[in-house]
Amino acid sequence: MVVGVLAGAEDDEHIEMVRADFAAIGEVLGRAGAHTWAEPELTGAQYAEFAGWGYSGLHTVRRLAVHLAVDGRLPEPLAEARRATDDPLLNEVYETLPGDSPGPFDHLVHHSDCEGYYVPVDFARVLVDEKAPGGYLGSSVRLLAETRRLAEALGLPEDLDPDSRKVFAAADAREPAARGWQRYGVESYVCLQLLRAAKQSIATGAAITFC
């Protein structure tokens, strides 16, 4: 995940492609009746990258979110040989589009894991549009609120540094801890990264780019 993608772009072709994406996003926001938005010109110092524990890490967080939404509680930690995408409930949610009434974690769950954007504009429903890069456009304002809700359920202090030894040890553990957020080490690591990315997006006015 990147915030300030234009500030980190290294060639004109990439810049042109990203600007075309942002123009398409402006059209998607307009059709939805959302507030207008334009990517600001950030300095290199404002450019930021946020790791996600590979593509699989994001799915582990989404697995927690869909169980919390449906069951009102977190599921058991994943067994070592299991993948989050093996979870039947997560797959069921992935196979459906966001409803007319937004769910508690729609912006977190309904988004590509490898492309697309979140913009710092507050809109309730995830925007599903074939013109949107990645097919979905999320709100980083809503992403922050949803990720905070998940962090609260985990008992995860949002000011923890995801790159700290404590967090990384929990994420890299072969067996989950007995209690606390450390039971969900990878999920907590990714949750903290999402929190940081959403805050950076809102603070700078720049989009979160999945790449």
PDB file of C-alpha atoms in Angstrom:
ATOM      1  CA  MET A   1       0.000   0.000   0.000  1.00  0.00           C
ATOM      2  CA  VAL A   2       1.276   3.464  -0.918  1.00  0.00           C
ATOM      3  CA  VAL A   3       0.150   6.982  -0.026  1.00  0.00           C
ATOM      4  CA  GLY A   4       1.436   9.688  -2.356  1.00  0.00           C
ATOM      5  CA  VAL A   5       2.003   7.441  -5.329  1.00  0.00           C
ATOM      6  CA  LEU A   6       2.850  10.320  -7.688  1.00  0.00           C
ATOM      7  CA  ALA A   7       5.592  11.537  -5.361  1.00  0.00           C
ATOM      8  CA  GLY A   8       7.187   8.108  -5.569  1.00  0.00           C
ATOM      9  CA  ALA A   9       6.719   7.536  -9.302  1.00  0.00           C
ATOM     10  CA  GLU A  10      10.000   7.050 -11.145  1.00  0.00           C
ATOM     11  CA  ASP A  11       9.040   7.377 -14.805  1.00  0.00           C
ATOM     12  CA  ASP A  12       6.702   9.399 -16.992  1.00  0.00           C
ATOM     13  CA  GLU A  13       4.765   6.350 -18.179  1.00  0.00           C
ATOM     14  CA  HIS A  14       3.836   5.409 -14.613  1.00  0.00           C
ATOM     15  CA  ILE A  15       2.845   8.983 -13.810  1.00  0.00           C
ATOM     16  CA  GLU A  16       0.628   9.132 -16.890  1.00  0.00           C
ATOM     17  CA  MET A  17      -1.069   5.851 -15.960  1.00  0.00           C
ATOM     18  CA  VAL A  18      -1.738   6.992 -12.387  1.00  0.00           C
ATOM     19  CA  ARG A  19      -3.095  10.358 -13.518  1.00  0.00           C
ATOM     20  CA  ALA A  20      -5.485   8.514 -15.847  1.00  0.00           C
ATOM     21  CA  ASP A  21      -6.633   6.437 -12.857  1.00  0.00           C
ATOM     22  CA  PHE A  22      -7.247   9.602 -10.850  1.00  0.00           C
ATOM     23  CA  ALA A  23      -9.248  11.134 -13.697  1.00  0.00           C
ATOM     24  CA  ALA A  24     -11.419   7.992 -13.777  1.00  0.00           C
ATOM     25  CA  ILE A  25     -11.873   8.199 -10.003  1.00  0.00           C
ATOM     26  CA  GLY A  26     -13.087  11.778 -10.365  1.00  0.00           C
ATOM     27  CA  GLU A  27     -15.745  10.581 -12.794  1.00  0.00           C
ATOM     28  CA  VAL A  28     -16.779   7.733 -10.478  1.00  0.00           C
ATOM     29  CA  LEU A  29     -17.140  10.130  -7.546  1.00  0.00           C
ATOM     30  CA  GLY A  30     -19.159  12.504  -9.718  1.00  0.00           C
ATOM     31  CA  ARG A  31     -21.588   9.784 -10.832  1.00  0.00           C
ATOM     32  CA  ALA A  32     -22.054   8.765  -7.204  1.00  0.00           C
ATOM     33  CA  GLY A  33     -22.781  12.324  -6.090  1.00  0.00           C
ATOM     34  CA  ALA A  34     -19.799  12.278  -3.716  1.00  0.00           C
ATOM     35  CA  HIS A  35     -17.541  15.200  -2.920  1.00  0.00           C
ATOM     36  CA  THR A  36     -14.986  16.102  -5.544  1.00  0.00           C
ATOM     37  CA  TRP A  37     -11.373  15.140  -4.911  1.00  0.00           C
ATOM     38  CA  ALA A  38      -8.013  15.612  -6.584  1.00  0.00           C
ATOM     39  CA  GLU A  39      -4.684  14.054  -5.694  1.00  0.00           C
ATOM     40  CA  PRO A  40      -2.426  16.722  -4.159  1.00  0.00           C
ATOM     41  CA  GLU A  41       1.150  17.300  -5.224  1.00  0.00           C
ATOM     42  CA  LEU A  42       3.076  15.798  -2.322  1.00  0.00           C
ATOM     43  CA  THR A  43       6.771  16.057  -1.592  1.00  0.00           C
ATOM     44  CA  GLY A  44       8.973  12.998  -1.495  1.00  0.00           C
ATOM     45  CA  ALA A  45       9.039  13.267   2.299  1.00  0.00           C
ATOM     46  CA  GLN A  46       5.251  12.776   2.385  1.00  0.00           C
ATOM     47  CA  TYR A  47       5.395   9.609   0.305  1.00  0.00           C
ATOM     48  CA  ALA A  48       4.813   6.518   2.453  1.00  0.00           C
ATOM     49  CA  GLU A  49       4.679   2.771   1.943  1.00  0.00           C
ATOM     50  CA  PHE A  50       2.850   0.302   4.190  1.00  0.00           C
ATOM     51  CA  ALA A  51       3.514  -3.433   4.136  1.00  0.00           C
ATOM     52  CA  GLY A  52       0.681  -5.948   4.208  1.00  0.00           C
ATOM     53  CA  TRP A  53       2.359  -9.290   5.034  1.00  0.00           C
ATOM     54  CA  GLY A  54       1.940 -10.273   1.413  1.00  0.00           C
ATOM     55  CA  TYR A  55      -1.427 -10.516  -0.260  1.00  0.00           C
ATOM     56  CA  SER A  56      -2.507 -13.185   2.217  1.00  0.00           C
ATOM     57  CA  GLY A  57      -2.196 -10.819   5.184  1.00  0.00           C
ATOM     58  CA  LEU A  58      -5.052  -8.632   4.011  1.00  0.00           C
ATOM     59  CA  HIS A  59      -7.326 -11.657   3.684  1.00  0.00           C
ATOM     60  CA  THR A  60      -6.617 -12.669   7.284  1.00  0.00           C
ATOM     61  CA  VAL A  61      -7.883  -9.270   8.452  1.00  0.00           C
ATOM     62  CA  ARG A  62     -10.946  -9.514   6.248  1.00  0.00           C
ATOM     63  CA  ARG A  63     -11.694 -12.963   7.661  1.00  0.00           C
ATOM     64  CA  LEU A  64     -11.844 -11.490  11.164  1.00  0.00           C
ATOM     65  CA  ALA A  65     -14.053  -8.647   9.963  1.00  0.00           C
ATOM     66  CA  VAL A  66     -16.692 -10.820   8.289  1.00  0.00           C
ATOM     67  CA  HIS A  67     -16.945 -13.118  11.315  1.00  0.00           C
ATOM     68  CA  LEU A  68     -17.224 -10.159  13.661  1.00  0.00           C
ATOM     69  CA  ALA A  69     -19.974  -8.688  11.469  1.00  0.00           C
ATOM     70  CA  VAL A  70     -21.969 -11.934  11.251  1.00  0.00           C
ATOM     71  CA  ASP A  71     -21.261 -13.662  14.581  1.00  0.00           C
ATOM     72  CA  GLY A  72     -20.464 -10.699  16.792  1.00  0.00           C
ATOM     73  CA  ARG A  73     -17.141 -12.270  17.790  1.00  0.00           C
ATOM     74  CA  LEU A  74     -13.752 -13.087  16.381  1.00  0.00           C
ATOM     75  CA  PRO A  75     -13.153 -16.568  14.942  1.00  0.00           C
ATOM     76  CA  GLU A  76     -10.448 -18.862  16.246  1.00  0.00           C
ATOM     77  CA  PRO A  77      -6.954 -18.126  14.905  1.00  0.00           C
ATOM     78  CA  LEU A  78      -6.071 -19.793  11.640  1.00  0.00           C
ATOM     79  CA  ALA A  79      -4.314 -23.139  11.895  1.00  0.00           C
ATOM     80  CA  GLU A  80      -0.802 -23.029  10.472  1.00  0.00           C
ATOM     81  CA  ALA A  81      -1.680 -24.956   7.307  1.00  0.00           C
ATOM     82  CA  ARG A  82      -4.881 -23.008   6.613  1.00  0.00           C
ATOM     83  CA  ARG A  83      -5.383 -19.909   4.497  1.00  0.00           C
ATOM     84  CA  ALA A  84      -7.899 -17.158   5.189  1.00  0.00           C
ATOM     85  CA  THR A  85      -9.326 -17.651   1.700  1.00  0.00           C
ATOM     86  CA  ASP A  86     -10.307 -21.212   2.697  1.00  0.00           C
ATOM     87  CA  ASP A  87     -12.866 -19.717   5.086  1.00  0.00           C
ATOM     88  CA  PRO A  88     -16.416 -20.399   3.755  1.00  0.00           C
ATOM     89  CA  LEU A  89     -17.886 -17.221   5.256  1.00  0.00           C
ATOM     90  CA  LEU A  90     -15.183 -15.022   3.773  1.00  0.00           C
ATOM     91  CA  ASN A  91     -15.653 -16.628   0.372  1.00  0.00           C
ATOM     92  CA  GLU A  92     -19.413 -16.143   0.594  1.00  0.00           C
ATOM     93  CA  VAL A  93     -18.919 -12.426   1.234  1.00  0.00           C
ATOM     94  CA  TYR A  94     -16.376 -12.141  -1.584  1.00  0.00           C
ATOM     95  CA  GLU A  95     -18.908 -13.604  -4.001  1.00  0.00           C
ATOM     96  CA  THR A  96     -21.481 -10.888  -3.243  1.00  0.00           C
ATOM     97  CA  LEU A  97     -21.498  -7.177  -3.995  1.00  0.00           C
ATOM     98  CA  PRO A  98     -21.898  -4.608  -1.221  1.00  0.00           C
ATOM     99  CA  GLY A  99     -25.556  -4.123  -0.325  1.00  0.00           C
ATOM    100  CA  ASP A 100     -27.639  -0.967  -0.438  1.00  0.00           C
ATOM    101  CA  SER A 101     -27.282  -0.698   3.341  1.00  0.00           C
ATOM    102  CA  PRO A 102     -23.556  -0.547   4.086  1.00  0.00           C
ATOM    103  CA  GLY A 103     -22.210  -3.254   6.368  1.00  0.00           C
ATOM    104  CA  PRO A 104     -19.822  -2.513   9.252  1.00  0.00           C
ATOM    105  CA  PHE A 105     -16.702  -3.518   7.284  1.00  0.00           C
ATOM    106  CA  ASP A 106     -17.640  -3.010   3.628  1.00  0.00           C
ATOM    107  CA  HIS A 107     -14.743  -0.691   2.773  1.00  0.00           C
ATOM    108  CA  LEU A 108     -12.236  -3.056   4.348  1.00  0.00           C
ATOM    109  CA  VAL A 109     -13.618  -6.195   2.712  1.00  0.00           C
ATOM    110  CA  HIS A 110     -14.899  -5.142  -0.715  1.00  0.00           C
ATOM    111  CA  HIS A 111     -11.722  -4.064  -2.474  1.00  0.00           C
ATOM    112  CA  SER A 112      -9.078  -5.692  -4.616  1.00  0.00           C
ATOM    113  CA  ASP A 113      -6.050  -7.039  -2.770  1.00  0.00           C
ATOM    114  CA  CYS A 114      -3.615  -5.944  -5.479  1.00  0.00           C
ATOM    115  CA  GLU A 115      -4.940  -2.833  -7.248  1.00  0.00           C
ATOM    116  CA  GLY A 116      -7.299   0.084  -6.835  1.00  0.00           C
ATOM    117  CA  TYR A 117      -7.578   3.033  -4.496  1.00  0.00           C
ATOM    118  CA  TYR A 118      -9.044   4.490  -1.323  1.00  0.00           C
ATOM    119  CA  VAL A 119      -9.601   8.246  -1.422  1.00  0.00           C
ATOM    120  CA  PRO A 120      -9.968  10.611   1.569  1.00  0.00           C
ATOM    121  CA  VAL A 121     -13.621  11.348   0.844  1.00  0.00           C
ATOM    122  CA  ASP A 122     -16.375  10.205   3.204  1.00  0.00           C
ATOM    123  CA  PHE A 123     -19.025   8.143   1.385  1.00  0.00           C
ATOM    124  CA  ALA A 124     -21.047   5.368   2.984  1.00  0.00           C
ATOM    125  CA  ARG A 125     -21.198   2.755   0.233  1.00  0.00           C
ATOM    126  CA  VAL A 126     -18.219   1.253  -1.516  1.00  0.00           C
ATOM    127  CA  LEU A 127     -18.407   2.476  -5.100  1.00  0.00           C
ATOM    128  CA  VAL A 128     -18.602  -0.461  -7.481  1.00  0.00           C
ATOM    129  CA  ASP A 129     -17.970   0.808 -10.991  1.00  0.00           C
ATOM    130  CA  GLU A 130     -16.315  -0.780 -14.012  1.00  0.00           C
ATOM    131  CA  LYS A 131     -14.546   2.540 -14.615  1.00  0.00           C
ATOM    132  CA  ALA A 132     -12.950   2.473 -11.160  1.00  0.00           C
ATOM    133  CA  PRO A 133      -9.415   1.033 -11.197  1.00  0.00           C
ATOM    134  CA  GLY A 134      -9.735  -2.417  -9.664  1.00  0.00           C
ATOM    135  CA  GLY A 135     -13.536  -2.265  -9.938  1.00  0.00           C
ATOM    136  CA  TYR A 136     -14.022  -0.841  -6.425  1.00  0.00           C
ATOM    137  CA  LEU A 137     -13.387   2.593  -4.941  1.00  0.00           C
ATOM    138  CA  GLY A 138     -13.130   2.825  -1.168  1.00  0.00           C
ATOM    139  CA  SER A 139     -13.087   5.702   1.292  1.00  0.00           C
ATOM    140  CA  SER A 140      -9.992   5.985   3.482  1.00  0.00           C
ATOM    141  CA  VAL A 141     -12.197   7.828   5.998  1.00  0.00           C
ATOM    142  CA  ARG A 142     -14.438   4.759   6.275  1.00  0.00           C
ATOM    143  CA  LEU A 143     -11.451   2.414   6.153  1.00  0.00           C
ATOM    144  CA  LEU A 144     -10.009   4.142   9.208  1.00  0.00           C
ATOM    145  CA  ALA A 145     -13.281   3.842  11.133  1.00  0.00           C
ATOM    146  CA  GLU A 146     -13.730   0.187  10.201  1.00  0.00           C
ATOM    147  CA  THR A 147     -10.150  -0.753  11.018  1.00  0.00           C
ATOM    148  CA  ARG A 148     -10.416   1.011  14.362  1.00  0.00           C
ATOM    149  CA  ARG A 149     -13.526  -1.073  15.088  1.00  0.00           C
ATOM    150  CA  LEU A 150     -11.579  -4.226  14.345  1.00  0.00           C
ATOM    151  CA  ALA A 151      -8.588  -3.084  16.423  1.00  0.00           C
ATOM    152  CA  GLU A 152     -10.923  -2.507  19.369  1.00  0.00           C
ATOM    153  CA  ALA A 153     -12.281  -6.042  19.030  1.00  0.00           C
ATOM    154  CA  LEU A 154      -8.703  -7.365  19.005  1.00  0.00           C
ATOM    155  CA  GLY A 155      -7.727  -5.286  22.028  1.00  0.00           C
ATOM    156  CA  LEU A 156      -5.022  -3.798  19.805  1.00  0.00           C
ATOM    157  CA  PRO A 157      -3.620  -0.366  20.784  1.00  0.00           C
ATOM    158  CA  GLU A 158      -3.553   1.614  17.560  1.00  0.00           C
ATOM    159  CA  ASP A 159      -0.413   3.499  18.535  1.00  0.00           C
ATOM    160  CA  LEU A 160       1.686   0.320  18.458  1.00  0.00           C
ATOM    161  CA  ASP A 161       4.448   0.393  15.861  1.00  0.00           C
ATOM    162  CA  PRO A 162       3.803  -2.488  13.423  1.00  0.00           C
ATOM    163  CA  ASP A 163       7.543  -2.737  12.829  1.00  0.00           C
ATOM    164  CA  SER A 164       8.323  -3.126  16.512  1.00  0.00           C
ATOM    165  CA  ARG A 165       9.907  -6.335  17.771  1.00  0.00           C
ATOM    166  CA  LYS A 166       6.802  -7.089  19.856  1.00  0.00           C
ATOM    167  CA  VAL A 167       4.387  -6.943  16.934  1.00  0.00           C
ATOM    168  CA  PHE A 168       6.671  -8.709  14.506  1.00  0.00           C
ATOM    169  CA  ALA A 169       7.309 -11.528  17.006  1.00  0.00           C
ATOM    170  CA  ALA A 170       3.557 -12.104  17.356  1.00  0.00           C
ATOM    171  CA  ALA A 171       3.089 -12.099  13.588  1.00  0.00           C
ATOM    172  CA  ASP A 172       5.986 -14.481  13.022  1.00  0.00           C
ATOM    173  CA  ALA A 173       5.088 -16.911  15.834  1.00  0.00           C
ATOM    174  CA  ARG A 174       4.486 -20.525  14.829  1.00  0.00           C
ATOM    175  CA  GLU A 175       1.729 -20.907  17.433  1.00  0.00           C
ATOM    176  CA  PRO A 176      -0.757 -18.197  18.430  1.00  0.00           C
ATOM    177  CA  ALA A 177      -0.544 -16.698  21.903  1.00  0.00           C
ATOM    178  CA  ALA A 178      -3.040 -17.742  24.533  1.00  0.00           C
ATOM    179  CA  ARG A 179      -4.844 -14.410  24.709  1.00  0.00           C
ATOM    180  CA  GLY A 180      -4.891 -10.784  23.633  1.00  0.00           C
ATOM    181  CA  TRP A 181      -4.173  -9.315  20.229  1.00  0.00           C
ATOM    182  CA  GLN A 182      -1.099 -11.530  20.034  1.00  0.00           C
ATOM    183  CA  ARG A 183      -3.422 -14.461  19.272  1.00  0.00           C
ATOM    184  CA  TYR A 184      -3.842 -12.814  15.869  1.00  0.00           C
ATOM    185  CA  GLY A 185      -0.294 -11.732  15.110  1.00  0.00           C
ATOM    186  CA  VAL A 186      -0.466 -11.321  11.335  1.00  0.00           C
ATOM    187  CA  GLU A 187      -3.936  -9.783  11.524  1.00  0.00           C
ATOM    188  CA  SER A 188      -2.746  -7.259  14.116  1.00  0.00           C
ATOM    189  CA  TYR A 189       0.310  -6.360  12.042  1.00  0.00           C
ATOM    190  CA  VAL A 190      -1.811  -5.719   8.939  1.00  0.00           C
ATOM    191  CA  CYS A 191      -4.473  -3.893  10.949  1.00  0.00           C
ATOM    192  CA  LEU A 192      -1.836  -1.478  12.273  1.00  0.00           C
ATOM    193  CA  GLN A 193      -0.511  -0.888   8.756  1.00  0.00           C
ATOM    194  CA  LEU A 194      -4.025  -0.160   7.476  1.00  0.00           C
ATOM    195  CA  LEU A 195      -4.576   2.281  10.327  1.00  0.00           C
ATOM    196  CA  ARG A 196      -1.364   4.118   9.476  1.00  0.00           C
ATOM    197  CA  ALA A 197      -2.144   4.216   5.760  1.00  0.00           C
ATOM    198  CA  ALA A 198      -5.662   5.562   6.343  1.00  0.00           C
ATOM    199  CA  LYS A 199      -4.400   8.240   8.726  1.00  0.00           C
ATOM    200  CA  GLN A 200      -1.704   9.293   6.266  1.00  0.00           C
ATOM    201  CA  SER A 201      -4.260   9.472   3.462  1.00  0.00           C
ATOM    202  CA  ILE A 202      -6.599  11.679   5.469  1.00  0.00           C
ATOM    203  CA  ALA A 203      -3.786  13.901   6.758  1.00  0.00           C
ATOM    204  CA  THR A 204      -2.282  14.533   3.316  1.00  0.00           C
ATOM    205  CA  GLY A 205      -5.413  14.354   1.170  1.00  0.00           C
ATOM    206  CA  ALA A 206      -3.756  11.698  -0.991  1.00  0.00           C
ATOM    207  CA  ALA A 207      -5.161   8.338  -2.039  1.00  0.00           C
ATOM    208  CA  ILE A 208      -4.102   4.956  -0.737  1.00  0.00           C
ATOM    209  CA  THR A 209      -2.887   2.981  -3.742  1.00  0.00           C
ATOM    210  CA  PHE A 210      -2.894  -0.805  -3.720  1.00  0.00           C
ATOM    211  CA  CYS A 211      -0.058  -2.197  -5.785  1.00  0.00           C
TER     212      CYS A 211
END
